[in-house]
Coordinates of C-alpha atoms in Angstrom, one line a residue:
M247 CA -60.5 18.6 76.6
G248 CA -61.0 20.5 79.2
A249 CA -63.5 20.9 82.0
R250 CA -66.7 22.9 81.0
K251 CA -68.8 22.9 84.4
H252 CA -68.0 21.0 87.9
W253 CA -70.8 20.0 90.5
W254 CA -70.2 18.4 93.8
N255 CA -72.6 17.1 96.4
G256 CA -70.4 19.2 99.2
V257 CA -69.7 16.0 100.8
P258 CA -66.0 16.5 102.0
G259 CA -64.8 12.8 101.5
G260 CA -65.4 9.3 102.0
M261 CA -67.7 7.2 100.1
A262 CA -70.6 10.1 99.9
R263 CA -68.7 12.7 97.8
H264 CA -69.6 12.5 94.4
D265 CA -68.3 14.6 91.7
L266 CA -69.7 15.9 88.0
I267 CA -67.6 17.4 85.8
M268 CA -69.2 18.0 82.0
R269 CA -66.4 18.1 79.2
K270 CA -66.1 19.2 75.4
D271 CA -63.5 17.3 73.0
A272 CA -63.6 18.3 68.9
G273 CA -67.9 18.6 69.6
R274 CA -67.8 15.5 72.0
W275 CA -69.8 16.0 75.4
T276 CA -68.5 13.7 78.6
V277 CA -70.0 13.5 81.5
E278 CA -67.4 12.1 84.3
H279 CA -68.9 11.0 87.9
R280 CA -66.6 10.0 89.8
N281 CA -67.2 8.7 93.5
H282 CA -64.8 7.4 96.0
G283 CA -61.7 6.5 93.4
R284 CA -64.4 4.5 91.0
E285 CA -65.1 7.0 87.8
I286 CA -67.5 7.1 85.2
Y287 CA -67.2 8.1 82.3
L288 CA -70.1 8.6 79.4
D289 CA -69.5 10.5 75.9
F290 CA -72.6 12.5 74.3
D291 CA -73.7 14.1 71.2
D292 CA -74.2 17.3 72.1
E293 CA -74.5 19.6 75.0
D294 CA -78.0 19.7 75.9
R295 CA -78.2 15.8 76.8
A296 CA -74.8 15.6 78.6
L297 CA -76.8 18.3 80.4
E298 CA -79.3 15.8 81.0
E299 CA -77.7 13.2 82.1
V300 CA -76.4 15.6 85.1
R301 CA -79.4 16.6 86.2
R302 CA -80.2 12.6 86.4
R303 CA -77.5 12.0 88.2
M304 CA -77.9 14.6 90.9
A305 CA -81.6 13.5 91.0
L306 CA -80.6 10.1 92.2
I307 CA -77.8 11.0 94.8
E308 CA -79.3 11.9 97.6
V309 CA -76.5 12.9 100.0
G310 CA -75.3 16.2 100.6
R311 CA -76.2 19.8 98.6
W312 CA -75.4 20.5 95.0
R313 CA -73.5 23.1 94.0
E314 CA -71.7 24.4 90.7
L315 CA -67.7 24.9 91.1
S316 CA -65.8 27.2 89.2
T317 CA -66.7 26.4 85.4
D318 CA -62.5 27.5 84.1
L319 CA -60.4 25.3 85.4
P320 CA -57.2 24.0 84.0
L321 CA -56.1 21.4 81.3
S322 CA -54.2 19.0 83.2
R323 CA -51.6 19.3 81.5
D324 CA -51.5 23.2 82.0
I325 CA -51.6 22.5 85.6
G326 CA -47.9 24.1 87.1
R327 CA -47.1 26.2 84.3
R328 CA -47.1 30.1 84.1
A329 CA -49.8 32.2 83.2
D330 CA -48.1 35.0 80.7

């Protein structure tokens, strides 16, 4: 499962930091919400519904300023491997 999109609310650490990560695997979309060591995973049948959930969560979190980070994130199994 690879990360397709990653958003961060711009707060560098502590309880106010939030990350939203959207992934696709075998036709299913997952939105992961990370906050202060807690992780919530929500599954969706299509990309549009997953994006709606990301936007909904962004609107609920009033701390910081949301920005999209790199969408070319490695899979966890690929971290540390050489690219040939």
